[in-house]
Coordinates of C-alpha atoms and ligand atoms in Angstrom, one line a residue:
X1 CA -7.4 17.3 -23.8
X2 CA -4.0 17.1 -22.4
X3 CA -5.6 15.7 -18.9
X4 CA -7.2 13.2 -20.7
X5 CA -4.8 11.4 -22.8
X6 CA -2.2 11.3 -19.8
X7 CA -5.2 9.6 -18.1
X8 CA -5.1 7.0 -20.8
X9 CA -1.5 6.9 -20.8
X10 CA -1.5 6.2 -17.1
X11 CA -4.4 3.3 -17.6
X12 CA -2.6 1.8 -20.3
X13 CA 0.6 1.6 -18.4
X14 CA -1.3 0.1 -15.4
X15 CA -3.2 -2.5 -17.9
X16 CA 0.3 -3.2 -19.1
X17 CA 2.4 -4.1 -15.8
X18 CA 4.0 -1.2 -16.4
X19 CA 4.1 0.7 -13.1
X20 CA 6.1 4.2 -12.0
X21 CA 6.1 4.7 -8.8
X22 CA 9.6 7.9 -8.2
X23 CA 8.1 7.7 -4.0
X24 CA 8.1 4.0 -3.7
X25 CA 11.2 3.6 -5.5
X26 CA 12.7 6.3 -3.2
X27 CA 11.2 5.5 0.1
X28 CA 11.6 2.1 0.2
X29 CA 14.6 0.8 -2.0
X30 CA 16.5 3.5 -1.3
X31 CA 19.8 1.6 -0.4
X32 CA 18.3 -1.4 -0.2
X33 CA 18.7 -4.1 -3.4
X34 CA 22.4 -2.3 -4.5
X35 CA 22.5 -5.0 -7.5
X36 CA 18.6 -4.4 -8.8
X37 CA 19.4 -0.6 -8.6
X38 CA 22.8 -1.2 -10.7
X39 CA 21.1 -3.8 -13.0
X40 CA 18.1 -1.7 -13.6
X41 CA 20.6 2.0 -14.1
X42 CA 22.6 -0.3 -16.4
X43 CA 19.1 -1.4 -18.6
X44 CA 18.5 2.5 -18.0
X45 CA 21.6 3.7 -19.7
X46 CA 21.0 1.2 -22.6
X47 CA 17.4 2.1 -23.3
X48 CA 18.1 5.8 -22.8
X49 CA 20.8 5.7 -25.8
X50 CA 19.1 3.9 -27.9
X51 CA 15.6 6.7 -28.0
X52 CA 17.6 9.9 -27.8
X53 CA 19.0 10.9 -31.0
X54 CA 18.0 14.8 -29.6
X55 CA 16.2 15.5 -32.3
X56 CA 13.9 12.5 -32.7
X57 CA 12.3 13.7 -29.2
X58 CA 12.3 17.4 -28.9
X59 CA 9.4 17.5 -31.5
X60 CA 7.4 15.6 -29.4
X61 CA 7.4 17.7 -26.6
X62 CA 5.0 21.1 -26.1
X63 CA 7.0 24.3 -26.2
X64 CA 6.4 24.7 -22.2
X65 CA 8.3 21.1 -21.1
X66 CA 11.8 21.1 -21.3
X67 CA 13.6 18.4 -22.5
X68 CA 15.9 17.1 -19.7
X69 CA 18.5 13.9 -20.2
X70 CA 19.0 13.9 -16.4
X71 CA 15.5 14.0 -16.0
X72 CA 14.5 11.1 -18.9
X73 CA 17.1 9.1 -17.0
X74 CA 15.7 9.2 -13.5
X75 CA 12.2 8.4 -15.1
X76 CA 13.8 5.3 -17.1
X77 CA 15.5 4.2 -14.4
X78 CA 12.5 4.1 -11.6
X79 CA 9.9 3.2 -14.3
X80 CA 12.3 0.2 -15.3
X81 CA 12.3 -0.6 -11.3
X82 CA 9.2 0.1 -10.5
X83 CA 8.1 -2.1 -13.1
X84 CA 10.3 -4.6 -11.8
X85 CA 8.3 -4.2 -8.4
X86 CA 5.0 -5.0 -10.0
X87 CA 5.8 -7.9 -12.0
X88 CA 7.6 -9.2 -8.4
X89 CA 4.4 -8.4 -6.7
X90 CA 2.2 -10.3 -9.7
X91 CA 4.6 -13.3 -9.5
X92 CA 4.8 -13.5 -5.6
X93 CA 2.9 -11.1 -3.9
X94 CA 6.1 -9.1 -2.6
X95 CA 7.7 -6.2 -3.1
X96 CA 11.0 -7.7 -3.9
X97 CA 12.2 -8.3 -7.7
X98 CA 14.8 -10.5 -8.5
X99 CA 17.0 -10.6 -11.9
X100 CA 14.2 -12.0 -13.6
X101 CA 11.9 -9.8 -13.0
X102 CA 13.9 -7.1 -14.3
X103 CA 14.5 -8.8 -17.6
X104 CA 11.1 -8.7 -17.7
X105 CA 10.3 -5.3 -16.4
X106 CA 13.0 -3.7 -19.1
X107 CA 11.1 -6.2 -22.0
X108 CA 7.7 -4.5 -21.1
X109 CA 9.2 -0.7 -20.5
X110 CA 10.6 -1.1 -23.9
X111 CA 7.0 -2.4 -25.3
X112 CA 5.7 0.0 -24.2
X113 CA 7.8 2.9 -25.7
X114 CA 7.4 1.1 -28.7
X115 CA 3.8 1.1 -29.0
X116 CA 3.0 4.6 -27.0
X117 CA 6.3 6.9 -27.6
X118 CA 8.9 8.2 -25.5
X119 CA 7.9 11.6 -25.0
X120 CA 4.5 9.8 -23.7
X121 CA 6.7 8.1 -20.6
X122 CA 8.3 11.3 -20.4
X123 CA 5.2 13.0 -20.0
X124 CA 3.8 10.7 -17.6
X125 CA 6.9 11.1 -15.2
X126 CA 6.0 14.6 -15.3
X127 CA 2.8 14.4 -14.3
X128 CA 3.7 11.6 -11.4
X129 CA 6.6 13.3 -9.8
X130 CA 5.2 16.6 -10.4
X131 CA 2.3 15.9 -8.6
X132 CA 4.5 15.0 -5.7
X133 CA 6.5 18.0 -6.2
X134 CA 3.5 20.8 -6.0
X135 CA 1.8 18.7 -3.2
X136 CA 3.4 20.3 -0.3
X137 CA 3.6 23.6 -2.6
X138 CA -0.2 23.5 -2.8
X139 CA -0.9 22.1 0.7
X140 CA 1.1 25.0 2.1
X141 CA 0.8 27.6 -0.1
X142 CA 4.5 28.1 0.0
X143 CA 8.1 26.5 1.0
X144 CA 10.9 28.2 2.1
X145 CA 13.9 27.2 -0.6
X146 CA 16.1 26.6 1.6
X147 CA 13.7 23.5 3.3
X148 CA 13.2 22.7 -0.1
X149 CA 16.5 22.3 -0.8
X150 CA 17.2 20.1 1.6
X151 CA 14.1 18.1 1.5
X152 CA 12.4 18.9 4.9
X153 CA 9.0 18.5 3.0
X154 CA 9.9 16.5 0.2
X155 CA 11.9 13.2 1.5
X156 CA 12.3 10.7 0.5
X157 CA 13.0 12.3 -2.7
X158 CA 17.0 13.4 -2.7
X159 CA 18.9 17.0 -3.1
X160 CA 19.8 16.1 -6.6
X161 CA 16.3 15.1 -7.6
X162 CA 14.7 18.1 -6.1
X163 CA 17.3 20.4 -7.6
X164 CA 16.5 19.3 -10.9
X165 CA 12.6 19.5 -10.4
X166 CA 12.7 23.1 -9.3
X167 CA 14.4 24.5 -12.5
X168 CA 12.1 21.9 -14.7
X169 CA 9.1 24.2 -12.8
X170 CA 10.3 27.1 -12.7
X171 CA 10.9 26.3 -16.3
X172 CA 7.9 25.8 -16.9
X173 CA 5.8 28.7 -15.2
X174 CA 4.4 26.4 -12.8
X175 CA 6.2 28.0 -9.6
X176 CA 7.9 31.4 -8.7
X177 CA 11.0 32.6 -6.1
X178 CA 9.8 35.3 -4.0
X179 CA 11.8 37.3 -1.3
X180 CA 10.8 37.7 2.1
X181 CA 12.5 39.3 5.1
X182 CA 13.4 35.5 6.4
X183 CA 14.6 34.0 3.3
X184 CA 13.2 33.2 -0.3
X185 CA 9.9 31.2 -1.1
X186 CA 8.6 28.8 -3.6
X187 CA 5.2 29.4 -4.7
X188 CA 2.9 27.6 -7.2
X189 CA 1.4 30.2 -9.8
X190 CA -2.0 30.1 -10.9
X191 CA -0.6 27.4 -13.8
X192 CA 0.9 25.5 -11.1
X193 CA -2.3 25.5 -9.0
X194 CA -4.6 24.3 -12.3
X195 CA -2.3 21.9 -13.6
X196 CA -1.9 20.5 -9.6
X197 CA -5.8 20.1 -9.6
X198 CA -5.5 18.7 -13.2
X199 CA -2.8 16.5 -12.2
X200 CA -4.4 14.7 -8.9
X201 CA -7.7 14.3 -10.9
X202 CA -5.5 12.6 -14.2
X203 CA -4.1 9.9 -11.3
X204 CA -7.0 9.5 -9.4
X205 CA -9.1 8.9 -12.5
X206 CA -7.0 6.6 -13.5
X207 CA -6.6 4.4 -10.9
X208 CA -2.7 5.1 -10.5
X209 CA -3.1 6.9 -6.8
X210 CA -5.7 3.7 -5.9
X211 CA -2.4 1.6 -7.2
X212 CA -0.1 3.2 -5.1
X213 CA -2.6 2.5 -2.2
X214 CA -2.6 -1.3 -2.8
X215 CA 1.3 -1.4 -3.4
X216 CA 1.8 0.5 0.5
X217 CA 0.1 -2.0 1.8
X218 CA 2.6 -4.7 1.2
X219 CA 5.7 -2.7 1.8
X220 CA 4.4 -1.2 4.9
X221 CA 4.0 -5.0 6.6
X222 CA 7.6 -5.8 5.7
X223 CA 8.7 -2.7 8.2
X224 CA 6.6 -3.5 11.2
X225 CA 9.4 -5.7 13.1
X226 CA 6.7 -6.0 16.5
X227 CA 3.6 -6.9 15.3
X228 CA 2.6 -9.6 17.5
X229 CA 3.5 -7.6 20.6
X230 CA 1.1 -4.6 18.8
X231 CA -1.6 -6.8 18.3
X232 CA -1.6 -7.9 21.8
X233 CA -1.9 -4.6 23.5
X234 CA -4.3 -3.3 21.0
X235 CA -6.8 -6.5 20.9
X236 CA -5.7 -8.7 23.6
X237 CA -8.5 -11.1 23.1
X238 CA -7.5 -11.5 19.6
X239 CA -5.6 -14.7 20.7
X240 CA -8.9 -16.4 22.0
X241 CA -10.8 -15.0 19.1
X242 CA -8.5 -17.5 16.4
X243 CA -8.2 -20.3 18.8
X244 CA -12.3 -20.0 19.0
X245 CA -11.9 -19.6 15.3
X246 CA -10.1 -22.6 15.0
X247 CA -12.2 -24.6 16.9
X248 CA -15.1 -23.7 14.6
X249 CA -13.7 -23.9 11.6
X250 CA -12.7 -27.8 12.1
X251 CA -9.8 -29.3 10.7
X252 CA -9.4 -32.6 10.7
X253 CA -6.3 -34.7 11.4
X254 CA -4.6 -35.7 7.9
X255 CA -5.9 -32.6 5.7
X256 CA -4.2 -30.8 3.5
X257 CA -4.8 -26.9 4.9
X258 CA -3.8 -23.7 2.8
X259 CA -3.8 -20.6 5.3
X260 CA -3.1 -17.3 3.4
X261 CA -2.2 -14.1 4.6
X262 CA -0.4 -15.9 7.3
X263 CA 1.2 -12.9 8.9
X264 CA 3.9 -13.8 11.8
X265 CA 2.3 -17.0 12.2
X266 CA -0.1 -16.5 15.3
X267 CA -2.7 -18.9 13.7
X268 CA -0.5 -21.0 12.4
X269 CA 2.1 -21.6 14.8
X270 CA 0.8 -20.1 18.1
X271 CA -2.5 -20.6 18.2
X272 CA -2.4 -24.2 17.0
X273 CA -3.4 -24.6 13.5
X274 CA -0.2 -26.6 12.1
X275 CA -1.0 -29.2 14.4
X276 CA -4.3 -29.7 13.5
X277 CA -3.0 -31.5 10.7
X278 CA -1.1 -34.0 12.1
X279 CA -0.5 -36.7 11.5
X280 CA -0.2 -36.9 8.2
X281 CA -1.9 -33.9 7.0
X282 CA -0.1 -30.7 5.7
X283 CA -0.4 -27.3 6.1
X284 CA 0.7 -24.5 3.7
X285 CA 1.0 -20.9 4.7
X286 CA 1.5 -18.2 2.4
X287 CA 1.8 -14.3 3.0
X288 CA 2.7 -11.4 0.7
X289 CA 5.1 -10.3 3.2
X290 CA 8.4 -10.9 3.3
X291 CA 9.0 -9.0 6.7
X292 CA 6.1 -10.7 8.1
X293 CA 6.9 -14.2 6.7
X294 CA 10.4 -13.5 8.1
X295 CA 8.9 -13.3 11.8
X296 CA 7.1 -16.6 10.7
X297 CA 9.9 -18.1 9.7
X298 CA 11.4 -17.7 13.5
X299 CA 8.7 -19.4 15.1
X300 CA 8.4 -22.2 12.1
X301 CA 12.5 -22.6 13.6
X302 CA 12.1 -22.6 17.1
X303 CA 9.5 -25.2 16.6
X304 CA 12.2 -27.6 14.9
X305 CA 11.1 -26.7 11.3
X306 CA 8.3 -29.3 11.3
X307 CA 8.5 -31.2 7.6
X308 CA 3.9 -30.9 7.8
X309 CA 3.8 -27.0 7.5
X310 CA 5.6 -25.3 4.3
X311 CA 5.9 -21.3 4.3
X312 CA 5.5 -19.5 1.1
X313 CA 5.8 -16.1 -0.3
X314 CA 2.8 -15.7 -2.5
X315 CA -0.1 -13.6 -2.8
X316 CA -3.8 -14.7 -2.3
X317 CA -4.8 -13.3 -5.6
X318 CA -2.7 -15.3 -7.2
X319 CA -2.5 -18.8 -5.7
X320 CA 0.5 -20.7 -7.2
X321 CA -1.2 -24.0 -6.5
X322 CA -3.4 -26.0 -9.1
X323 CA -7.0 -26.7 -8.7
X324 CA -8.4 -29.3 -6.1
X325 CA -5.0 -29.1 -4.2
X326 CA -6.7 -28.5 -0.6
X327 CA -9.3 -29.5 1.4
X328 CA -9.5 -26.4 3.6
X329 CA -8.3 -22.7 2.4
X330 CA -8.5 -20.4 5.5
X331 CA -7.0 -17.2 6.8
X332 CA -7.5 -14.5 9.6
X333 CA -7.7 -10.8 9.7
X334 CA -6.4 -10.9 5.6
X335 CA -9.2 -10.1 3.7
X336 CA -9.8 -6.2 3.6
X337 CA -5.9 -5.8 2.7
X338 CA -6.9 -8.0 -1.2
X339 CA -9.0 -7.4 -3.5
X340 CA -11.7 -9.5 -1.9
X341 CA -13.3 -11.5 -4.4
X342 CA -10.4 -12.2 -6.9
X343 CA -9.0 -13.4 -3.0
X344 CA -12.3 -16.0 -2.5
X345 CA -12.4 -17.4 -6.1
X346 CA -8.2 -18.3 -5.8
X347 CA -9.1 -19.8 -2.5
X348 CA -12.5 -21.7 -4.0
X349 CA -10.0 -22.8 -7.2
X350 CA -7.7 -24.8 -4.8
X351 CA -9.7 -26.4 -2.8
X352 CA -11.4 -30.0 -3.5
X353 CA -15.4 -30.5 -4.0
X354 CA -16.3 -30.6 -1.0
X355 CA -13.8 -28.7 0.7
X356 CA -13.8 -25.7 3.2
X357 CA -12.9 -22.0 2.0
X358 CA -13.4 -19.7 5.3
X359 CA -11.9 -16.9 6.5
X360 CA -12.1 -15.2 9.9
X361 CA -12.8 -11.1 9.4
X362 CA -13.4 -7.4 11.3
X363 CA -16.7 -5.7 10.2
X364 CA -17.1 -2.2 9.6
X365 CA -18.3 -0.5 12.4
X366 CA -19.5 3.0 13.6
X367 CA -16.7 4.7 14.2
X368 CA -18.7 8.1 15.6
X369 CA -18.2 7.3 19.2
X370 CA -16.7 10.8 21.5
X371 CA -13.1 9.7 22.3
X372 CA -13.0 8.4 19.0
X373 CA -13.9 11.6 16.9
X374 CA -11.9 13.5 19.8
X375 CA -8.2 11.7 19.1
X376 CA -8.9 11.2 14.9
X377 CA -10.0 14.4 14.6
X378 CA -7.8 16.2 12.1
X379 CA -7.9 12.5 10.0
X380 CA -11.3 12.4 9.9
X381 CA -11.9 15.8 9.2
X382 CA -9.5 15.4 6.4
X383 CA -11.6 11.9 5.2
X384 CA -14.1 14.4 5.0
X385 CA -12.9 16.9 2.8
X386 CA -11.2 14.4 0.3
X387 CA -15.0 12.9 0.3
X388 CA -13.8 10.0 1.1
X389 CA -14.2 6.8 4.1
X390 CA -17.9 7.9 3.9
X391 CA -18.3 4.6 6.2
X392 CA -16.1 5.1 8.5
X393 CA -13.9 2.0 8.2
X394 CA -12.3 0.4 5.3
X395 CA -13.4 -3.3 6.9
X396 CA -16.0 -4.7 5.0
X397 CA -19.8 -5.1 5.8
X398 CA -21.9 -8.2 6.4
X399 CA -23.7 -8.0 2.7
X400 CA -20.1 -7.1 1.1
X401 CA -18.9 -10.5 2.7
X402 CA -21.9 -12.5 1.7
X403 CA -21.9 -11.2 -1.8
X404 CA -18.3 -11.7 -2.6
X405 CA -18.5 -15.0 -1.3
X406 CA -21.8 -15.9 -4.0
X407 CA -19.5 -14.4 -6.2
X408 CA -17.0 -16.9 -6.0
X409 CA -20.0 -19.6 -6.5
X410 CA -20.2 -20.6 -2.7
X411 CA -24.2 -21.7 -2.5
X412 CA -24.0 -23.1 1.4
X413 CA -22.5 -19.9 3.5
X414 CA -22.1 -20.4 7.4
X415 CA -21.6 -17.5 9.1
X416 CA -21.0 -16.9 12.9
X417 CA -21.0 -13.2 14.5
X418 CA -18.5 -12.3 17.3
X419 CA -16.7 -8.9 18.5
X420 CA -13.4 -8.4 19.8
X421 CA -12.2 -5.9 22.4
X422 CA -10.2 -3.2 20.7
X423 CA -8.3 -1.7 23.0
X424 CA -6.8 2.5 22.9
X425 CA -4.7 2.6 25.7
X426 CA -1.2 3.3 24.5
X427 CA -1.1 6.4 22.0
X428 CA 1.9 5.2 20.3
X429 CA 1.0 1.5 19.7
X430 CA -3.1 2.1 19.4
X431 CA -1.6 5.1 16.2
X432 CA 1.0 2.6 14.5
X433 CA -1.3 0.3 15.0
X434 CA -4.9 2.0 13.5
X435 CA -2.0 3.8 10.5
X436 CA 0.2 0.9 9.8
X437 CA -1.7 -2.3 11.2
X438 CA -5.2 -2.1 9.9
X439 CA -4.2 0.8 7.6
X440 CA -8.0 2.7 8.0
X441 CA -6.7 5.8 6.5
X442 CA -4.4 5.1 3.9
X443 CA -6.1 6.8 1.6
X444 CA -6.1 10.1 3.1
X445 CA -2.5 10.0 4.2
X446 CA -2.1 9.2 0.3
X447 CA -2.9 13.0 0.1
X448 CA -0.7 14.5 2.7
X449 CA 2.6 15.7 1.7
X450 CA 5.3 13.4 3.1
X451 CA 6.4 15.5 5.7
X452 CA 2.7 16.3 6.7
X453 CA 1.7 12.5 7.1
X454 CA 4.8 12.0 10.0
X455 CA 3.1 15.6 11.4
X456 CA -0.3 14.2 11.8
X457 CA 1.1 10.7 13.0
X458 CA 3.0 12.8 15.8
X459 CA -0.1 15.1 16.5
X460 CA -2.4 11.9 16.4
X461 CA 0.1 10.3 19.2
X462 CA -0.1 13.9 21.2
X463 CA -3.8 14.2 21.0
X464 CA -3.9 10.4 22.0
X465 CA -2.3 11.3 25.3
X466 CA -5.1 13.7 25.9
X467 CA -7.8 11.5 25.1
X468 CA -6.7 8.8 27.6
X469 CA -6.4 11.3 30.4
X470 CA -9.8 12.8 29.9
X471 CA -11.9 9.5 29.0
X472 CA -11.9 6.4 31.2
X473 CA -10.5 3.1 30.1
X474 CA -14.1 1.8 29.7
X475 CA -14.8 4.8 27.4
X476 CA -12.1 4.1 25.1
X477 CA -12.6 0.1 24.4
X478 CA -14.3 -0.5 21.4
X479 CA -16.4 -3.7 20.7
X480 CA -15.3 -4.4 17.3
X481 CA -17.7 -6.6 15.4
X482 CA -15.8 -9.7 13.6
X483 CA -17.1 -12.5 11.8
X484 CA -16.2 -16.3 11.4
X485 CA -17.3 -17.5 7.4
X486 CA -17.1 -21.0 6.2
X487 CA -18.1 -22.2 3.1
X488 CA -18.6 -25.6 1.4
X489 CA -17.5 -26.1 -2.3
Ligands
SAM501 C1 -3.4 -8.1 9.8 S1 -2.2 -9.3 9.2 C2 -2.9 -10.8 9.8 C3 -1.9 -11.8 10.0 C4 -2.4 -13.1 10.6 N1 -3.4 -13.8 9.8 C5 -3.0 -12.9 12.0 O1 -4.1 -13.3 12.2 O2 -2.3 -12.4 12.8 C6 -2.6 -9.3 7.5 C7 -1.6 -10.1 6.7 O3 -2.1 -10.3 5.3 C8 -1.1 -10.2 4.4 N2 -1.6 -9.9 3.1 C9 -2.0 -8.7 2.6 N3 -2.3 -8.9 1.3 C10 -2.2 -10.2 1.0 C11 -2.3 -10.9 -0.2 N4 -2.8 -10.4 -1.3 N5 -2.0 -12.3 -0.2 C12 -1.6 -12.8 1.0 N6 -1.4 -12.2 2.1 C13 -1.7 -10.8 2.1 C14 -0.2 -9.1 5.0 O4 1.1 -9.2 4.5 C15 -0.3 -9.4 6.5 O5 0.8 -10.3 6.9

């Protein structure tokens, strides 16, 4: 019963804007954005006295969930941010809210209060940051206090935060202190271990974990500061494969080009496209990214910051551009990070009758190849028991392609079949690269505790090493099927 209306809490909140995310807020704006941290505490502190006359909320709560101020404060504050995050990432694509967006985040927070009930948000930060809390707990079986303590298996989360969650559980039956020779253990009880299961199946059901997924992605390509110098190690014919692209795609001198998911700019800048255009033509590049559009920036400046090409922050989903604006909407290597055909209909929207939406794309691809299966192993072994990445890849199929591109009423479909040499010769690149670059198994790192997921990325380096020793270079090159699409309008 319980399970299911924190289910419909969570779907509400996510068909609201209103997102709560305690491990995004604490990996990534940790110390970054001081003023949207003191701006959002400060809406925090407002909201906060305005719901808690003590005995208002108590009754809400079930006799087994403590009430906690410090606690209702953490969760106001990080929902009010995280919220703040979302509406950032519906307005732009990015990750990075301004003032704005927090005026809007605290208007929605506060909607949604109104309509659902505090003790509902309450319960929902339970749920979230307890899951995060009993993961390692469940994963492990136990934790030793003192590592507890000091977060070895829980960062990013902080002391203070973890302090407070162990006496909410403990609180609440849902772990025990035990003694051993070496020091004292946590351990989940039998009600921890139920209302853990209860807990992943409440966020999975709803679509938060899938959310959390989708929201990685975007941060995670802000971080990477070489990814040009990964891509060419790991694909070094990728270069040819978009100047080939370009070729076939054919712009024409004088057109007005949109290219999303623009990256660092190796289509745009390196490869050629922004002069495609000239003269008189334009080209517009856009990219979720603020890290990567930062790299694209660099290269827009060494180039003299040519008045034909604009660089924007904006997502594909979400083109801020009116209809008929383009004649050609293009992008490389994007697709399989979007939700694909939301992605194809903004594209078709912009451009003219007539005009060119295409895009340039990796295929999934049998990944069951010896030196493969060999360095993944304990990844894919954990796909397997999450029942997950039945495929193999998360790149998208042929058909998939085809149909989302009917889908966003495209009637005349080119489509031209290539591969590109993937390349796993350097452990540590070929793992940042597969984890962080093309992000294949996102969602099973989603259900590794923290400290785990930087254990297996060390392991899958270390098992790397091995591979390469024992299989020849030959062996471990991968022809990875890619596909060129153009459509007419
Ligand atoms: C693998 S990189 C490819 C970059 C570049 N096109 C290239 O060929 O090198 C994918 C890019 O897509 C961007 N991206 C992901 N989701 C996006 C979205 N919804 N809208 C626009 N760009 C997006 C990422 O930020 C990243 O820069």
């Amino acid at each position: 019963m319980e399970t299911e209306k924190i289910t419909q809490d969570l779907k509400a909140m996510l068909n609201d804007g209103v997102f709560m995310d305690p491990l995004l807020m604490n990996t990534y704006y940790q110390g970054r954005m001081p003023a949207c941290w003191e701006q959002a505490k400060t809406c925090a502190n407002r909201m906060y006295q305005s719901y808690t006359h003590g005995q208002h909320f108590a009754p809400g709560l079930d006799d087994d969930m403590p009430f906690s101020p410090r606690l209702l404060h953490r969760c106001l504050v990080e929902t009010v941010m995280s919220t703040a995050v979302e509406i950032a990432n519906e307005r732009t694509g990015s990750v990075a809210p301004n003032e704005d967006d927090l005026e809007t985040a605290k208007h929605r927070v506060e909607d949604w209060i109104d309509k659902r009930g505090m003790e509902r948000l309450y319960k929902v930060y339970f749920v979230i940051a307890g899951y995060d809390f009993l993961q390692p707990m469940f994963f492990h079986k136990h934790v030793y206090e003192a590592d507890f303590l000091n977060g070895a298996r829980h960062y990013p989360y902080t002391t203070e935060a973890l302090d407070l969650y162990l006496m909410t559980a403990l609180a609440r039956g849902s772990v025990r202190l035990k003694q051993l020779r070496d020091g004292r253990i946590i351990v989940p009880t039998k009600l921890g271990q139920t209302r853990f299961q209860w807990m992943r199946q409440s966020l999975e059901e709803s679509g938060y974990l899938e959310r959390r997924i989708a929201m990685s992605y975007v941060y995670q390509f802000d971080t990477i500061e070489d990814w040009d110098a990964l891509c060419d190690i790991v694909w070094p014919d990728g270069r040819e494969l978009r100047k080939s692209y370009l070729e076939w795609v054919g712009i024409e001198p004088g057109q007005q080009v949109l290219e999303v998911g623009c990256g660092t700019g190796v289509l745009t800048f390196d490869e050629g496209l922004a002069e495609r255009v000239l003269p008189e033509g334009h080209l517009t590049a856009i990219d979720v990214s603020n890290g990567m559009l930062d790299q694209a920036q660099s290269k827009y400046k060494e180039r003299g910051a040519p008045a034909h090409v604009t660089l924007t922050l904006a997502s594909v989903e979400h083109l801020p551009y009116p209809e008929d604006r383009f004649n050609v909407a293009l992008g490389s290597a994007f697709l399989h990070f979007t939700n694909a055909s939301i992605a194809l209909k903004e594209m078709a929207r912009v451009v003219v009758k007539g005009g060119i939406v295409s895009i340039l794309q990796a295929l999934s691809f049998d990944l069951n190849v010896p030196f493969f299966n060999e360095w993944f192993q304990p990844i894919l072994e954990l796909a397997k028991k999450s029942r997950r990445n039945q495929k193999g890849t998360y790149l998208p199929t042929i058909d998939q392609l085809q149909e989302w591109f009917a889908g966003a009423g495209f009637s005349q479909i080119e489509v031209r079949q290539t591969t590109a040499s993937w390349v796993f010769d350097n452990p540590e690149v070929v793992v940042q690269h597969i984890v962080r670059g093309v992000s294949f198994f996102q969602a099973e790192l989603v259900y590794l505790p923290w400290d785990d997921q930087r254990t297996l990325i060390m392991e899958l380096i270390d098992r790397g090493r091995d591979v390469c020793r024992k299989y020849s270079r030959i062996e471990r090159r991968l022809e990875l099927p890619s596909v060129m699409v153009r459509a007419r309008k």
